[in-house]
mmCIF file of C-alpha atoms in Angstrom:
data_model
loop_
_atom_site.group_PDB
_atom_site.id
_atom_site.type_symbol
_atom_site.label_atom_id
_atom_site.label_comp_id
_atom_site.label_asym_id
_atom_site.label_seq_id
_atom_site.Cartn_x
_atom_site.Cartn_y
_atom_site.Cartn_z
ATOM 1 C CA UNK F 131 61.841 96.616 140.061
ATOM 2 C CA UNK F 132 59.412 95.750 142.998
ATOM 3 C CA UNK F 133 58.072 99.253 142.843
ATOM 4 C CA UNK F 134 57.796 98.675 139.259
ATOM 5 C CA UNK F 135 55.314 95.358 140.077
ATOM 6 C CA UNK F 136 53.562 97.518 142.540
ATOM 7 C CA UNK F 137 52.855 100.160 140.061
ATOM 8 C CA UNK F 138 51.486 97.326 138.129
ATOM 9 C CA UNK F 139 49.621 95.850 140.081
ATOM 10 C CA UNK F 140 48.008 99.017 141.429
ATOM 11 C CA UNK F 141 46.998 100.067 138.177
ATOM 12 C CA UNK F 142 45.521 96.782 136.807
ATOM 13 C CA UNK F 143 43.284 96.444 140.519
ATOM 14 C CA UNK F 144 41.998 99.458 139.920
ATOM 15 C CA UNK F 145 40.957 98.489 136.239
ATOM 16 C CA UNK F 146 39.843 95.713 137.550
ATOM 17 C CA UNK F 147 37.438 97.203 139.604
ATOM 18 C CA UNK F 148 36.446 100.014 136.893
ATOM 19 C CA UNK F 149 35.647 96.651 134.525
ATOM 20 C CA UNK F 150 33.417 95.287 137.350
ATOM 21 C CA UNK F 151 31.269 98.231 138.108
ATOM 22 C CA UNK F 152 31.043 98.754 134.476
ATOM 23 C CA UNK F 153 29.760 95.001 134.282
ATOM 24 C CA UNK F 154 27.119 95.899 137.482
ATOM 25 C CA UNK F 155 26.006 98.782 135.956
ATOM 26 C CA UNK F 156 25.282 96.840 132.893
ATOM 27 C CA UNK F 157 22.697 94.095 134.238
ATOM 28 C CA UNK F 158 21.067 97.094 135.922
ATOM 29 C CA UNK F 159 20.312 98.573 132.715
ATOM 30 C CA UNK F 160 19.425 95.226 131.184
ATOM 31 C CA UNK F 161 17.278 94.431 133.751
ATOM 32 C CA UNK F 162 15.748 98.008 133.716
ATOM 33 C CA UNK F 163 15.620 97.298 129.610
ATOM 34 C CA UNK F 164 14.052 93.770 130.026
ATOM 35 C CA UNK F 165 11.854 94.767 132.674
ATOM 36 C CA UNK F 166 10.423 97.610 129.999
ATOM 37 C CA UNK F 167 10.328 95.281 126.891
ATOM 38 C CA UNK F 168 9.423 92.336 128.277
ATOM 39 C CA UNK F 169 5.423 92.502 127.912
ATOM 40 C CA UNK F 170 6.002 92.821 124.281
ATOM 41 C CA UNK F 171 6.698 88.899 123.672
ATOM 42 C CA UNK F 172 4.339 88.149 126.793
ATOM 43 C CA UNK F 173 1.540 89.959 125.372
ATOM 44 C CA UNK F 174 1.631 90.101 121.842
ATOM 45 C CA UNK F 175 3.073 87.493 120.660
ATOM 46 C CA UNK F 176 0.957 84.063 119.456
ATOM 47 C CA UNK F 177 2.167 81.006 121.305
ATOM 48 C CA UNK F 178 4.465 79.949 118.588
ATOM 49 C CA UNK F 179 6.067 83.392 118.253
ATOM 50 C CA UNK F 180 7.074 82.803 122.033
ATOM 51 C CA UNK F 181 8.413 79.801 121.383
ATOM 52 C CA UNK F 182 10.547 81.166 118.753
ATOM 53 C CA UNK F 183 11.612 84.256 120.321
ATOM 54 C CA UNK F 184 12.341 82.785 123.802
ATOM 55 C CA UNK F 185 14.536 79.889 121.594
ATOM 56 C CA UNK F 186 16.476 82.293 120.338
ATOM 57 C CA UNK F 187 17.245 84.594 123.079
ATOM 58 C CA UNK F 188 18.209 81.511 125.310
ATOM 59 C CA UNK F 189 20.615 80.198 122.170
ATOM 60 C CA UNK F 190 22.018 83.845 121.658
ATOM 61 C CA UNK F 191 22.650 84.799 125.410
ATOM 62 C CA UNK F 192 26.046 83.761 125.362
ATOM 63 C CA UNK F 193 26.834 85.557 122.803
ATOM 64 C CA UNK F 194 25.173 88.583 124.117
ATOM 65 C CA UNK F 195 27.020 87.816 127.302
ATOM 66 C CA UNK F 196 29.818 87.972 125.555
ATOM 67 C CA UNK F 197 29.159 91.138 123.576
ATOM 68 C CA UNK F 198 28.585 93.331 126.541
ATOM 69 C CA UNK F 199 30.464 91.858 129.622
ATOM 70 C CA UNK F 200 33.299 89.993 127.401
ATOM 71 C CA UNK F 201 36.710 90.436 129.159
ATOM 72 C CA UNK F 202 38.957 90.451 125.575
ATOM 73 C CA UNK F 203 36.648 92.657 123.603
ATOM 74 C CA UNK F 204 33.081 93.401 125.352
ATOM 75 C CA UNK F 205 31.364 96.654 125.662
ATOM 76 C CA UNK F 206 31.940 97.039 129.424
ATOM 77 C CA UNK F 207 35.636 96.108 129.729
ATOM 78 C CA UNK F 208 36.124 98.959 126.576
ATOM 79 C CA UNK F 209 33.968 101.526 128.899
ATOM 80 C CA UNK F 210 36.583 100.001 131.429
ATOM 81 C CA UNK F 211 39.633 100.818 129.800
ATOM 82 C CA UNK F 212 38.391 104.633 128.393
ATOM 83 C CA UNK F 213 37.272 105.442 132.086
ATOM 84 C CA UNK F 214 40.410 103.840 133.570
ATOM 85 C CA UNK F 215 42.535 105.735 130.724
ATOM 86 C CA UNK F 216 40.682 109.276 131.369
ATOM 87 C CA UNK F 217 40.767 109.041 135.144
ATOM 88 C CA UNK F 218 44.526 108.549 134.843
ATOM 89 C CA UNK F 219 45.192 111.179 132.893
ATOM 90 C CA UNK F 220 43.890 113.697 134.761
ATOM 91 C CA UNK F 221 46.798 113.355 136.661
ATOM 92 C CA UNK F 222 49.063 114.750 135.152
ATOM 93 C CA UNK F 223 46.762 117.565 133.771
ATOM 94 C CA UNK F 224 48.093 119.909 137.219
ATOM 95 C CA UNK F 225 51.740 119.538 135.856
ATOM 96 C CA UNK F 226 49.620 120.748 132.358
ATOM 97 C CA UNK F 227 47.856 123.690 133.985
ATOM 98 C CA UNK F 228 50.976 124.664 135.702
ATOM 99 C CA UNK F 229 53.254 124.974 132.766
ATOM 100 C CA UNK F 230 50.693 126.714 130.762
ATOM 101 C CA UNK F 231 50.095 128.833 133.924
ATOM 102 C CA UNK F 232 53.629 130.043 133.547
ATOM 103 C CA UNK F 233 53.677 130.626 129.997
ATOM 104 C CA UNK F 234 50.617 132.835 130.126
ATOM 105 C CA UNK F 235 52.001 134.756 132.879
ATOM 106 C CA UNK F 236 55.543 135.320 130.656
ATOM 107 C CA UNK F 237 53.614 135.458 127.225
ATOM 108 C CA UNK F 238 50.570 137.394 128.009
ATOM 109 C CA UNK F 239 49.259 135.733 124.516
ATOM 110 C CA UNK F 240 48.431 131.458 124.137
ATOM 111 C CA UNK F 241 46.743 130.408 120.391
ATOM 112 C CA UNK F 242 44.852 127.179 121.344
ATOM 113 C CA UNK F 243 47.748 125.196 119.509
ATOM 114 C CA UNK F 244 50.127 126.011 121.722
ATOM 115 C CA UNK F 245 47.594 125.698 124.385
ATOM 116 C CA UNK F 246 47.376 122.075 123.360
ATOM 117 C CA UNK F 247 50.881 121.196 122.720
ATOM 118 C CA UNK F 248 51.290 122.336 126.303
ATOM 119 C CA UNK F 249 48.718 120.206 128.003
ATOM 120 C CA UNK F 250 49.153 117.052 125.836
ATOM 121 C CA UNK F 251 52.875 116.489 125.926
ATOM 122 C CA UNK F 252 52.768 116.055 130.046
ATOM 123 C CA UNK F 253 50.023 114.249 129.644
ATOM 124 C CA UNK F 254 50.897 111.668 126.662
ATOM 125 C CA UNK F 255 54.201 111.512 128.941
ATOM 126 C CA UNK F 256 52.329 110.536 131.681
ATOM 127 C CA UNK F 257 50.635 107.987 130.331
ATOM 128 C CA UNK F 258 53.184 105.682 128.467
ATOM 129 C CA UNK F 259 53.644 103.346 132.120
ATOM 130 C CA UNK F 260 50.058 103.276 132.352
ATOM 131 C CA UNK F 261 49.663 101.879 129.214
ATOM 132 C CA UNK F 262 52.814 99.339 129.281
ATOM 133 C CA UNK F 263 51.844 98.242 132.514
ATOM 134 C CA UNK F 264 47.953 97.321 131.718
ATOM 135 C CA UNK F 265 47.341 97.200 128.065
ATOM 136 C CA UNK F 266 50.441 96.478 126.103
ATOM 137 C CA UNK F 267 50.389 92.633 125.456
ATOM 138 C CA UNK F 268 46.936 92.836 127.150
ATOM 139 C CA UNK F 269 48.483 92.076 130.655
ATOM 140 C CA UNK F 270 45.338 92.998 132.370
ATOM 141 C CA UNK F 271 43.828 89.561 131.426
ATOM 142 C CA UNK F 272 46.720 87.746 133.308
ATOM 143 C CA UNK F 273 45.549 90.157 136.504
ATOM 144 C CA UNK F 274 41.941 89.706 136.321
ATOM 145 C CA UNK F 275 42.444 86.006 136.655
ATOM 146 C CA UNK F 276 44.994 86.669 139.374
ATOM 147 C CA UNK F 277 41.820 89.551 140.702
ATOM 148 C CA UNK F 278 39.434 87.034 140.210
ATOM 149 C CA UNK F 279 40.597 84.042 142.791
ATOM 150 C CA UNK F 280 40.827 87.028 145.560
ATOM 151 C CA UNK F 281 38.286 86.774 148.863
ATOM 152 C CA UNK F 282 35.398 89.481 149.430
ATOM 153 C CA UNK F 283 38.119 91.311 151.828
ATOM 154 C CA UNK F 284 40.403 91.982 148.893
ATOM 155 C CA UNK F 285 37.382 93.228 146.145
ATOM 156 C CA UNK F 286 35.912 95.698 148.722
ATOM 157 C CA UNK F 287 39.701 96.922 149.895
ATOM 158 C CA UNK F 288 40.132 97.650 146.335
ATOM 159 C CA UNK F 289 36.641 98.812 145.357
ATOM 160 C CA UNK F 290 37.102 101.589 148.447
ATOM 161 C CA UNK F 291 41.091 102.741 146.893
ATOM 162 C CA UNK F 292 39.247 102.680 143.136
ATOM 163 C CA UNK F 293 37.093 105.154 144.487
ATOM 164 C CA UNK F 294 39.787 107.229 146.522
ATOM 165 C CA UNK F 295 41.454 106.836 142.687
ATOM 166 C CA UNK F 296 38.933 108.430 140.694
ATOM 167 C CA UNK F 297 38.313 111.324 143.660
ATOM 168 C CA UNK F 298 41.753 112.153 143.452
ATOM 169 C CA UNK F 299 41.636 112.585 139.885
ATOM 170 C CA UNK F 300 38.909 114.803 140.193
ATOM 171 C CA UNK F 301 40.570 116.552 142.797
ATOM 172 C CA UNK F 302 43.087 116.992 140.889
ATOM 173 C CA UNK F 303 41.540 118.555 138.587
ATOM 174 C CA UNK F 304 40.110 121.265 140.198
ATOM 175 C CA UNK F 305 43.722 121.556 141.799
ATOM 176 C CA UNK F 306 45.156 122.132 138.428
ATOM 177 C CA UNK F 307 42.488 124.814 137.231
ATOM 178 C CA UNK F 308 43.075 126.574 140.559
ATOM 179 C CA UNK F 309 46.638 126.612 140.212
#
């Protein structure tokens, strides 16, 4: 059970921290965006079309806000949870590679169904306590308020092992195609 908890916890950090640089990343490209578009209003707009547009833009920001750094259903925390889901799954893709390693080496021939069967069942395994243990009953909102309240310590300890995460995937990987 505590291993269990651990597993959890692991899993959602790292999410966590996947939704946060996803969130970074996305006022640097607003910023990059704004800084581009910006003269438009500025310069070629008449005084009450500045009025107007900067009204509007201060009234929809939270919604905007909301749209692209929203925790339930914004545009970062989905690029969040399709990185965090992809990154995971490359784990088990060297238990993939080396089943479909043996079979070619027994059955000199592999159509690309079989080929597929092969690497999604380990993988679609694989991924069932991932998914219980972040998404199902969207328990990764009652950990990013837990994340949230943490010190600066505890966000760069786990920024460093998100990292080490995703490496390892990638490591893995290559691992897998070797093997």
């Amino acid at each position: 059970m505590m291993y269990k908890h651990k597993f959890e916890y692991f899993l959602n950090a790292v999410h966590y921290c996947m939704w946060l640089f996803e969130r970074k990343f996305g006022f640097f490209i607003g910023k990059i965006v704004d800084f581009f578009f910006s003269p438009i209003p500025k310069f070629l707009f008449t005084k009450n079309m500045k009025k107007r547009y900067y009204d509007n833009m201060r009234k929809s920001q939270p919604q905007l806000d909301e749209l692209f750094y929203g925790k339930k259903s914004g545009f970062s925390i989905g690029l969040a949870h399709h990185n965090f889901g992809a990154f995971y799954s490359i784990y088990p893709c060297i238990f993939s590679f080396f089943i479909e390693g043996l079979f070619i080496k027994y059955n000199v021939e592999m159509n690309a169904f079989v080929f597929l069967v092969i690497f999604a069942i380990p993988v679609g395994i694989c991924y069932i306590p991932a998914y219980k243990a972040v998404f199902s009953n969207d328990k990764y909102l009652q950990y990013f308020k837990l994340f949230e309240k943490e010190d600066e310590h505890w966000h760069k300890k786990w920024k460093r092992r998100t990292i080490a995460f995703i490496f390892g995937a990638i490591a893995s990987l290559f691992l897998g195609v070797i093997i």
